[in-house]
Amino acid sequence: MDELRATPNALAPHYSRFDVANRLLLTGHSHQAWPDVAVEGQLEAFNDAARAVDAKWERAAAKATEVADGFRELLEDPQGEVALGASTHDLVVRWLSALDLRRKARLVTTDGEFHTLRRQLARLAEEGLEVVRVPAEPAGTLAERIAAEVDSRTAAVLVSAVLFENARIVPGLGELAQVCLRRDAELLVDAYHALGAIEFPVHELGLGAAWVIGGGYKYLQLGEGNCFLRLPEHADRFRPVVTGWFAEFGSLSGHAEATAVRYGRGAARFAGATYDPTSHYRAARVLAFFAAHGLTPGFLRQVSRHQVGLLARAFDELDVSPELMTRDRSNPLSAYAGFLALRCADAAGVQAALASAGVYADARGSTLRLGPAPYLSDDQLHDAVGVLGEVLERAPDGR
């Protein structure tokens, strides 16, 4: 890993189009740079369409299989069923439509979920669905507190493996899964901020019977349009109401005479309809790049822990007034995933000032998020925190 800490970072030349060696991109928790091979994937998609026209779909299907295989490998679930979608929202809506919400009109979630769930569940609550929101903090007891809300009226539980605002890893999801099984409630785990930042072996975590959703826009560098829904073994009893015609490929010849809408088996029943396959071509190239350079979940976790730790130590050395900016020190850094969260009354203002000085991060409410990535050197991370210190010194309450 030393070659990734050095200046220049050994991976940086492979990201020349994003110019990562000369830019302080602390957006690794939101939009990581794409390796140059991503362009080759996008051109390949165009060339296949130009050569084969409508016959391109056989080639596109092969790319989709490569992407699904990549997600299975990240989940350490080689036999798992994985449905693909353009966004997690597309997949969540199909999944919600498969629940029997007339019989069990109650969903349990948290107040720390990403906007995909927050907004959609809020709208469903407006239509009369009971939505229970458990406070996300303290995260250490979140799974236990959610479990206490699961009863015989609960159709499903929806919770993140890593909280998107502060990178806190949520422990105890395996125990929560067991409670859901006993209560006949489905468990949907949002792993978007987990994959590529921490190891996430679904069976070792006790999540074999859970649904897992996520995507590659962030730590996996796959870009837009690459999201997945991992299905548990009992998924074949579900019939999504929101369903695309790709879900009946296996029975198209007889669909007109069918007395009921038919579904394919496994992941096919959560399929959508005609889509732009370019995203899968790009993702397949990036997944192959990760494999060729040994960017495995275990290695990426080592890199992440080193980089987040470096950022935390460098921030502590600034000796900033806690009234101006602080970080959570109540838990060890190992309890966090892929970025450093800093609390600040004017997080958006600090973010804008950093951007003006050439450091790119983001803000969520009162939290400034600094997201490193494996193509950044240690010197770049130190430089970025140095700029943060200069920005804070100019703040009215700075030292």
PDB file of N, CA and C in Angstrom, residues 204-285:
ATOM      1  N   GLU A 204     -21.741 -13.832   6.210  1.00  0.00           N
ATOM      2  CA  GLU A 204     -21.014 -13.698   7.472  1.00  0.00           C
ATOM      3  C   GLU A 204     -21.674 -12.673   8.385  1.00  0.00           C
ATOM      4  N   LEU A 205     -22.307 -11.678   7.793  1.00  0.00           N
ATOM      5  CA  LEU A 205     -22.984 -10.647   8.575  1.00  0.00           C
ATOM      6  C   LEU A 205     -24.369 -11.084   9.041  1.00  0.00           C
ATOM      7  N   GLY A 206     -24.776 -12.296   8.663  1.00  0.00           N
ATOM      8  CA  GLY A 206     -26.095 -12.779   9.048  1.00  0.00           C
ATOM      9  C   GLY A 206     -27.222 -12.200   8.221  1.00  0.00           C
ATOM     10  N   LEU A 207     -26.912 -11.774   6.992  1.00  0.00           N
ATOM     11  CA  LEU A 207     -27.907 -11.115   6.145  1.00  0.00           C
ATOM     12  C   LEU A 207     -28.315 -11.968   4.957  1.00  0.00           C
ATOM     13  N   GLY A 208     -28.172 -13.274   5.093  1.00  0.00           N
ATOM     14  CA  GLY A 208     -28.545 -14.150   3.984  1.00  0.00           C
ATOM     15  C   GLY A 208     -30.005 -14.045   3.602  1.00  0.00           C
ATOM     16  N   ALA A 209     -30.883 -13.778   4.568  1.00  0.00           N
ATOM     17  CA  ALA A 209     -32.317 -13.679   4.297  1.00  0.00           C
ATOM     18  C   ALA A 209     -32.761 -12.249   4.032  1.00  0.00           C
ATOM     19  N   ALA A 210     -31.813 -11.323   3.928  1.00  0.00           N
ATOM     20  CA  ALA A 210     -32.147  -9.914   3.723  1.00  0.00           C
ATOM     21  C   ALA A 210     -32.038  -9.529   2.252  1.00  0.00           C
ATOM     22  N   TRP A 211     -32.737  -8.469   1.911  1.00  0.00           N
ATOM     23  CA  TRP A 211     -32.563  -7.799   0.625  1.00  0.00           C
ATOM     24  C   TRP A 211     -31.475  -6.749   0.824  1.00  0.00           C
ATOM     25  N   VAL A 212     -30.586  -6.602  -0.154  1.00  0.00           N
ATOM     26  CA  VAL A 212     -29.499  -5.624  -0.044  1.00  0.00           C
ATOM     27  C   VAL A 212     -29.511  -4.772  -1.306  1.00  0.00           C
ATOM     28  N   ILE A 213     -29.484  -3.467  -1.101  1.00  0.00           N
ATOM     29  CA  ILE A 213     -29.524  -2.545  -2.236  1.00  0.00           C
ATOM     30  C   ILE A 213     -28.293  -1.649  -2.196  1.00  0.00           C
ATOM     31  N   GLY A 214     -27.843  -1.217  -3.361  1.00  0.00           N
ATOM     32  CA  GLY A 214     -26.676  -0.340  -3.410  1.00  0.00           C
ATOM     33  C   GLY A 214     -26.338   0.004  -4.848  1.00  0.00           C
ATOM     34  N   GLY A 215     -25.152   0.561  -5.030  1.00  0.00           N
ATOM     35  CA  GLY A 215     -24.749   0.946  -6.373  1.00  0.00           C
ATOM     36  C   GLY A 215     -23.282   1.311  -6.435  1.00  0.00           C
ATOM     37  N   GLY A 216     -22.835   1.652  -7.637  1.00  0.00           N
ATOM     38  CA  GLY A 216     -21.417   1.887  -7.871  1.00  0.00           C
ATOM     39  C   GLY A 216     -21.041   3.314  -8.164  1.00  0.00           C
ATOM     40  N   TYR A 217     -21.938   4.258  -7.907  1.00  0.00           N
ATOM     41  CA  TYR A 217     -21.661   5.660  -8.229  1.00  0.00           C
ATOM     42  C   TYR A 217     -20.584   6.246  -7.330  1.00  0.00           C
ATOM     43  N   LYS A 218     -20.438   5.695  -6.122  1.00  0.00           N
ATOM     44  CA  LYS A 218     -19.549   6.303  -5.146  1.00  0.00           C
ATOM     45  C   LYS A 218     -18.190   5.599  -5.141  1.00  0.00           C
ATOM     46  N   TYR A 219     -17.945   4.746  -4.159  1.00  0.00           N
ATOM     47  CA  TYR A 219     -16.613   4.187  -3.928  1.00  0.00           C
ATOM     48  C   TYR A 219     -16.142   3.244  -5.032  1.00  0.00           C
ATOM     49  N   LEU A 220     -17.060   2.696  -5.797  1.00  0.00           N
ATOM     50  CA  LEU A 220     -16.679   1.704  -6.808  1.00  0.00           C
ATOM     51  C   LEU A 220     -16.329   2.306  -8.154  1.00  0.00           C
ATOM     52  N   GLN A 221     -16.562   3.612  -8.332  1.00  0.00           N
ATOM     53  CA  GLN A 221     -16.124   4.339  -9.533  1.00  0.00           C
ATOM     54  C   GLN A 221     -16.811   3.876 -10.812  1.00  0.00           C
ATOM     55  N   LEU A 222     -18.001   3.297 -10.688  1.00  0.00           N
ATOM     56  CA  LEU A 222     -18.703   2.759 -11.852  1.00  0.00           C
ATOM     57  C   LEU A 222     -19.520   3.815 -12.578  1.00  0.00           C
ATOM     58  N   GLY A 223     -19.761   4.946 -11.948  1.00  0.00           N
ATOM     59  CA  GLY A 223     -20.571   5.981 -12.565  1.00  0.00           C
ATOM     60  C   GLY A 223     -22.053   5.718 -12.433  1.00  0.00           C
ATOM     61  N   GLU A 224     -22.827   6.600 -13.047  1.00  0.00           N
ATOM     62  CA  GLU A 224     -24.286   6.517 -12.953  1.00  0.00           C
ATOM     63  C   GLU A 224     -24.833   5.253 -13.629  1.00  0.00           C
ATOM     64  N   GLY A 225     -26.044   4.901 -13.229  1.00  0.00           N
ATOM     65  CA  GLY A 225     -26.758   3.823 -13.918  1.00  0.00           C
ATOM     66  C   GLY A 225     -26.374   2.425 -13.503  1.00  0.00           C
ATOM     67  N   ASN A 226     -25.641   2.275 -12.382  1.00  0.00           N
ATOM     68  CA  ASN A 226     -25.178   0.951 -11.969  1.00  0.00           C
ATOM     69  C   ASN A 226     -25.585   0.655 -10.528  1.00  0.00           C
ATOM     70  N   CYS A 227     -26.842   0.293 -10.351  1.00  0.00           N
ATOM     71  CA  CYS A 227     -27.362  -0.046  -9.031  1.00  0.00           C
ATOM     72  C   CYS A 227     -27.878  -1.479  -9.040  1.00  0.00           C
ATOM     73  N   PHE A 228     -28.038  -2.053  -7.845  1.00  0.00           N
ATOM     74  CA  PHE A 228     -28.406  -3.462  -7.751  1.00  0.00           C
ATOM     75  C   PHE A 228     -29.341  -3.702  -6.575  1.00  0.00           C
ATOM     76  N   LEU A 229     -30.078  -4.779  -6.672  1.00  0.00           N
ATOM     77  CA  LEU A 229     -30.880  -5.305  -5.568  1.00  0.00           C
ATOM     78  C   LEU A 229     -30.531  -6.773  -5.433  1.00  0.00           C
ATOM     79  N   ARG A 230     -29.945  -7.134  -4.303  1.00  0.00           N
ATOM     80  CA  ARG A 230     -29.623  -8.533  -4.031  1.00  0.00           C
ATOM     81  C   ARG A 230     -30.832  -9.178  -3.377  1.00  0.00           C
ATOM     82  N   LEU A 231     -31.271 -10.310  -3.947  1.00  0.00           N
ATOM     83  CA  LEU A 231     -32.487 -10.981  -3.503  1.00  0.00           C
ATOM     84  C   LEU A 231     -32.163 -12.121  -2.545  1.00  0.00           C
ATOM     85  N   PRO A 232     -32.974 -12.309  -1.504  1.00  0.00           N
ATOM     86  CA  PRO A 232     -32.832 -13.505  -0.660  1.00  0.00           C
ATOM     87  C   PRO A 232     -33.452 -14.716  -1.348  1.00  0.00           C
ATOM     88  N   GLU A 233     -33.262 -15.891  -0.779  1.00  0.00           N
ATOM     89  CA  GLU A 233     -33.739 -17.113  -1.422  1.00  0.00           C
ATOM     90  C   GLU A 233     -35.252 -17.172  -1.544  1.00  0.00           C
ATOM     91  N   HIS A 234     -35.975 -16.513  -0.654  1.00  0.00           N
ATOM     92  CA  HIS A 234     -37.437 -16.599  -0.689  1.00  0.00           C
ATOM     93  C   HIS A 234     -38.073 -15.577  -1.636  1.00  0.00           C
ATOM     94  N   ALA A 235     -37.270 -14.921  -2.474  1.00  0.00           N
ATOM     95  CA  ALA A 235     -37.766 -13.821  -3.301  1.00  0.00           C
ATOM     96  C   ALA A 235     -38.788 -14.259  -4.342  1.00  0.00           C
ATOM     97  N   ASP A 236     -38.803 -15.541  -4.725  1.00  0.00           N
ATOM     98  CA  ASP A 236     -39.688 -15.972  -5.800  1.00  0.00           C
ATOM     99  C   ASP A 236     -41.169 -15.933  -5.433  1.00  0.00           C
ATOM    100  N   ARG A 237     -41.482 -15.669  -4.182  1.00  0.00           N
ATOM    101  CA  ARG A 237     -42.904 -15.553  -3.837  1.00  0.00           C
ATOM    102  C   ARG A 237     -43.424 -14.122  -4.020  1.00  0.00           C
ATOM    103  N   PHE A 238     -42.538 -13.196  -4.429  1.00  0.00           N
ATOM    104  CA  PHE A 238     -42.933 -11.801  -4.571  1.00  0.00           C
ATOM    105  C   PHE A 238     -43.262 -11.474  -6.029  1.00  0.00           C
ATOM    106  N   ARG A 239     -44.318 -10.673  -6.212  1.00  0.00           N
ATOM    107  CA  ARG A 239     -44.772 -10.263  -7.540  1.00  0.00           C
ATOM    108  C   ARG A 239     -44.869  -8.733  -7.565  1.00  0.00           C
ATOM    109  N   PRO A 240     -43.804  -8.035  -7.972  1.00  0.00           N
ATOM    110  CA  PRO A 240     -43.851  -6.573  -7.978  1.00  0.00           C
ATOM    111  C   PRO A 240     -45.011  -6.036  -8.819  1.00  0.00           C
ATOM    112  N   VAL A 241     -45.726  -5.071  -8.284  1.00  0.00           N
ATOM    113  CA  VAL A 241     -46.791  -4.414  -9.043  1.00  0.00           C
ATOM    114  C   VAL A 241     -46.191  -3.499 -10.100  1.00  0.00           C
ATOM    115  N   VAL A 242     -45.136  -2.808  -9.725  1.00  0.00           N
ATOM    116  CA  VAL A 242     -44.387  -1.996 -10.686  1.00  0.00           C
ATOM    117  C   VAL A 242     -43.400  -2.932 -11.374  1.00  0.00           C
ATOM    118  N   THR A 243     -43.685  -3.258 -12.628  1.00  0.00           N
ATOM    119  CA  THR A 243     -42.910  -4.304 -13.297  1.00  0.00           C
ATOM    120  C   THR A 243     -42.728  -3.977 -14.773  1.00  0.00           C
ATOM    121  N   GLY A 244     -41.523  -4.199 -15.277  1.00  0.00           N
ATOM    122  CA  GLY A 244     -41.234  -3.943 -16.680  1.00  0.00           C
ATOM    123  C   GLY A 244     -41.301  -5.205 -17.512  1.00  0.00           C
ATOM    124  N   TRP A 245     -41.368  -5.027 -18.822  1.00  0.00           N
ATOM    125  CA  TRP A 245     -41.575  -6.197 -19.683  1.00  0.00           C
ATOM    126  C   TRP A 245     -40.353  -7.101 -19.754  1.00  0.00           C
ATOM    127  N   PHE A 246     -39.193  -6.606 -19.335  1.00  0.00           N
ATOM    128  CA  PHE A 246     -38.037  -7.492 -19.268  1.00  0.00           C
ATOM    129  C   PHE A 246     -38.250  -8.610 -18.247  1.00  0.00           C
ATOM    130  N   ALA A 247     -39.171  -8.428 -17.309  1.00  0.00           N
ATOM    131  CA  ALA A 247     -39.416  -9.419 -16.267  1.00  0.00           C
ATOM    132  C   ALA A 247     -40.168 -10.643 -16.782  1.00  0.00           C
ATOM    133  N   GLU A 248     -40.613 -10.612 -18.047  1.00  0.00           N
ATOM    134  CA  GLU A 248     -41.342 -11.760 -18.595  1.00  0.00           C
ATOM    135  C   GLU A 248     -40.665 -12.330 -19.833  1.00  0.00           C
ATOM    136  N   PHE A 249     -39.371 -12.069 -20.002  1.00  0.00           N
ATOM    137  CA  PHE A 249     -38.663 -12.574 -21.172  1.00  0.00           C
ATOM    138  C   PHE A 249     -38.851 -14.077 -21.355  1.00  0.00           C
ATOM    139  N   GLY A 250     -38.877 -14.819 -20.237  1.00  0.00           N
ATOM    140  CA  GLY A 250     -38.960 -16.272 -20.331  1.00  0.00           C
ATOM    141  C   GLY A 250     -40.303 -16.797 -20.789  1.00  0.00           C
ATOM    142  N   SER A 251     -41.320 -15.924 -20.859  1.00  0.00           N
ATOM    143  CA  SER A 251     -42.655 -16.423 -21.216  1.00  0.00           C
ATOM    144  C   SER A 251     -43.360 -15.517 -22.215  1.00  0.00           C
ATOM    145  N   LEU A 252     -42.588 -14.773 -23.017  1.00  0.00           N
ATOM    146  CA  LEU A 252     -43.199 -13.833 -23.950  1.00  0.00           C
ATOM    147  C   LEU A 252     -44.102 -14.512 -24.966  1.00  0.00           C
ATOM    148  N   SER A 253     -43.779 -15.743 -25.343  1.00  0.00           N
ATOM    149  CA  SER A 253     -44.558 -16.387 -26.400  1.00  0.00           C
ATOM    150  C   SER A 253     -45.996 -16.641 -25.986  1.00  0.00           C
ATOM    151  N   GLY A 254     -46.242 -16.751 -24.700  1.00  0.00           N
ATOM    152  CA  GLY A 254     -47.599 -17.054 -24.264  1.00  0.00           C
ATOM    153  C   GLY A 254     -48.227 -15.990 -23.419  1.00  0.00           C
ATOM    154  N   HIS A 255     -47.654 -14.782 -23.410  1.00  0.00           N
ATOM    155  CA  HIS A 255     -48.159 -13.788 -22.468  1.00  0.00           C
ATOM    156  C   HIS A 255     -49.561 -13.318 -22.790  1.00  0.00           C
ATOM    157  N   ALA A 256     -49.937 -13.347 -24.060  1.00  0.00           N
ATOM    158  CA  ALA A 256     -51.259 -12.823 -24.411  1.00  0.00           C
ATOM    159  C   ALA A 256     -52.380 -13.688 -23.849  1.00  0.00           C
ATOM    160  N   GLU A 257     -52.149 -15.001 -23.714  1.00  0.00           N
ATOM    161  CA  GLU A 257     -53.192 -15.899 -23.228  1.00  0.00           C
ATOM    162  C   GLU A 257     -53.133 -16.103 -21.718  1.00  0.00           C
ATOM    163  N   ALA A 258     -52.131 -15.540 -21.065  1.00  0.00           N
ATOM    164  CA  ALA A 258     -51.961 -15.780 -19.631  1.00  0.00           C
ATOM    165  C   ALA A 258     -53.113 -15.168 -18.852  1.00  0.00           C
ATOM    166  N   THR A 259     -53.564 -15.877 -17.829  1.00  0.00           N
ATOM    167  CA  THR A 259     -54.637 -15.366 -16.982  1.00  0.00           C
ATOM    168  C   THR A 259     -54.090 -14.453 -15.900  1.00  0.00           C
ATOM    169  N   ALA A 260     -52.801 -14.488 -15.652  1.00  0.00           N
ATOM    170  CA  ALA A 260     -52.162 -13.616 -14.670  1.00  0.00           C
ATOM    171  C   ALA A 260     -50.820 -13.167 -15.225  1.00  0.00           C
ATOM    172  N   VAL A 261     -50.362 -12.013 -14.779  1.00  0.00           N
ATOM    173  CA  VAL A 261     -49.068 -11.502 -15.225  1.00  0.00           C
ATOM    174  C   VAL A 261     -47.977 -12.467 -14.786  1.00  0.00           C
ATOM    175  N   ARG A 262     -47.138 -12.842 -15.718  1.00  0.00           N
ATOM    176  CA  ARG A 262     -46.080 -13.801 -15.428  1.00  0.00           C
ATOM    177  C   ARG A 262     -44.768 -13.096 -15.109  1.00  0.00           C
ATOM    178  N   TYR A 263     -43.923 -13.799 -14.361  1.00  0.00           N
ATOM    179  CA  TYR A 263     -42.620 -13.279 -13.976  1.00  0.00           C
ATOM    180  C   TYR A 263     -41.562 -14.340 -14.237  1.00  0.00           C
ATOM    181  N   GLY A 264     -40.349 -13.868 -14.553  1.00  0.00           N
ATOM    182  CA  GLY A 264     -39.230 -14.782 -14.597  1.00  0.00           C
ATOM    183  C   GLY A 264     -38.830 -15.188 -13.187  1.00  0.00           C
ATOM    184  N   ARG A 265     -37.906 -16.093 -13.088  1.00  0.00           N
ATOM    185  CA  ARG A 265     -37.456 -16.545 -11.782  1.00  0.00           C
ATOM    186  C   ARG A 265     -36.283 -15.698 -11.298  1.00  0.00           C
ATOM    187  N   GLY A 266     -36.115 -15.663  -9.980  1.00  0.00           N
ATOM    188  CA  GLY A 266     -34.977 -14.967  -9.401  1.00  0.00           C
ATOM    189  C   GLY A 266     -34.983 -13.491  -9.714  1.00  0.00           C
ATOM    190  N   ALA A 267     -33.816 -12.980 -10.067  1.00  0.00           N
ATOM    191  CA  ALA A 267     -33.666 -11.547 -10.290  1.00  0.00           C
ATOM    192  C   ALA A 267     -34.538 -11.034 -11.426  1.00  0.00           C
ATOM    193  N   ALA A 268     -34.899 -11.903 -12.361  1.00  0.00           N
ATOM    194  CA  ALA A 268     -35.690 -11.476 -13.520  1.00  0.00           C
ATOM    195  C   ALA A 268     -37.019 -10.867 -13.105  1.00  0.00           C
ATOM    196  N   ARG A 269     -37.581 -11.308 -11.986  1.00  0.00           N
ATOM    197  CA  ARG A 269     -38.898 -10.784 -11.608  1.00  0.00           C
ATOM    198  C   ARG A 269     -38.831  -9.325 -11.170  1.00  0.00           C
ATOM    199  N   PHE A 270     -37.625  -8.812 -10.887  1.00  0.00           N
ATOM    200  CA  PHE A 270     -37.474  -7.403 -10.536  1.00  0.00           C
ATOM    201  C   PHE A 270     -36.846  -6.599 -11.675  1.00  0.00           C
ATOM    202  N   ALA A 271     -36.881  -7.159 -12.875  1.00  0.00           N
ATOM    203  CA  ALA A 271     -36.312  -6.464 -14.029  1.00  0.00           C
ATOM    204  C   ALA A 271     -37.207  -5.313 -14.458  1.00  0.00           C
ATOM    205  N   GLY A 272     -36.612  -4.358 -15.155  1.00  0.00           N
ATOM    206  CA  GLY A 272     -37.345  -3.209 -15.664  1.00  0.00           C
ATOM    207  C   GLY A 272     -37.663  -3.377 -17.136  1.00  0.00           C
ATOM    208  N   ALA A 273     -37.304  -2.361 -17.926  1.00  0.00           N
ATOM    209  CA  ALA A 273     -37.599  -2.400 -19.356  1.00  0.00           C
ATOM    210  C   ALA A 273     -36.374  -1.865 -20.108  1.00  0.00           C
ATOM    211  N   THR A 274     -36.563  -1.462 -21.353  1.00  0.00           N
ATOM    212  CA  THR A 274     -35.460  -1.011 -22.191  1.00  0.00           C
ATOM    213  C   THR A 274     -34.672   0.104 -21.498  1.00  0.00           C
ATOM    214  N   TYR A 275     -33.364   0.001 -21.522  1.00  0.00           N
ATOM    215  CA  TYR A 275     -32.496   0.928 -20.798  1.00  0.00           C
ATOM    216  C   TYR A 275     -31.282   1.252 -21.647  1.00  0.00           C
ATOM    217  N   ASP A 276     -30.496   2.219 -21.213  1.00  0.00           N
ATOM    218  CA  ASP A 276     -29.244   2.558 -21.883  1.00  0.00           C
ATOM    219  C   ASP A 276     -28.150   1.660 -21.318  1.00  0.00           C
ATOM    220  N   PRO A 277     -27.620   0.731 -22.105  1.00  0.00           N
ATOM    221  CA  PRO A 277     -26.625  -0.208 -21.583  1.00  0.00           C
ATOM    222  C   PRO A 277     -25.227   0.365 -21.453  1.00  0.00           C
ATOM    223  N   THR A 278     -25.026   1.631 -21.843  1.00  0.00           N
ATOM    224  CA  THR A 278     -23.693   2.214 -21.784  1.00  0.00           C
ATOM    225  C   THR A 278     -23.099   2.120 -20.388  1.00  0.00           C
ATOM    226  N   SER A 279     -23.947   2.311 -19.371  1.00  0.00           N
ATOM    227  CA  SER A 279     -23.455   2.279 -17.993  1.00  0.00           C
ATOM    228  C   SER A 279     -22.837   0.926 -17.656  1.00  0.00           C
ATOM    229  N   HIS A 280     -23.400  -0.156 -18.188  1.00  0.00           N
ATOM    230  CA  HIS A 280     -22.868  -1.485 -17.896  1.00  0.00           C
ATOM    231  C   HIS A 280     -21.544  -1.727 -18.614  1.00  0.00           C
ATOM    232  N   TYR A 281     -21.406  -1.209 -19.808  1.00  0.00           N
ATOM    233  CA  TYR A 281     -20.122  -1.316 -20.510  1.00  0.00           C
ATOM    234  C   TYR A 281     -19.030  -0.609 -19.701  1.00  0.00           C
ATOM    235  N   ARG A 282     -19.351   0.607 -19.243  1.00  0.00           N
ATOM    236  CA  ARG A 282     -18.380   1.360 -18.452  1.00  0.00           C
ATOM    237  C   ARG A 282     -18.043   0.610 -17.168  1.00  0.00           C
ATOM    238  N   ALA A 283     -19.070   0.112 -16.483  1.00  0.00           N
ATOM    239  CA  ALA A 283     -18.862  -0.579 -15.212  1.00  0.00           C
ATOM    240  C   ALA A 283     -18.034  -1.840 -15.388  1.00  0.00           C
ATOM    241  N   ALA A 284     -18.271  -2.587 -16.462  1.00  0.00           N
ATOM    242  CA  ALA A 284     -17.516  -3.818 -16.688  1.00  0.00           C
ATOM    243  C   ALA A 284     -16.030  -3.517 -16.838  1.00  0.00           C
ATOM    244  N   ARG A 285     -15.703  -2.441 -17.552  1.00  0.00           N
ATOM    245  CA  ARG A 285     -14.293  -2.064 -17.706  1.00  0.00           C
ATOM    246  C   ARG A 285     -13.680  -1.667 -16.356  1.00  0.00           C
TER     247      ARG A 285
END
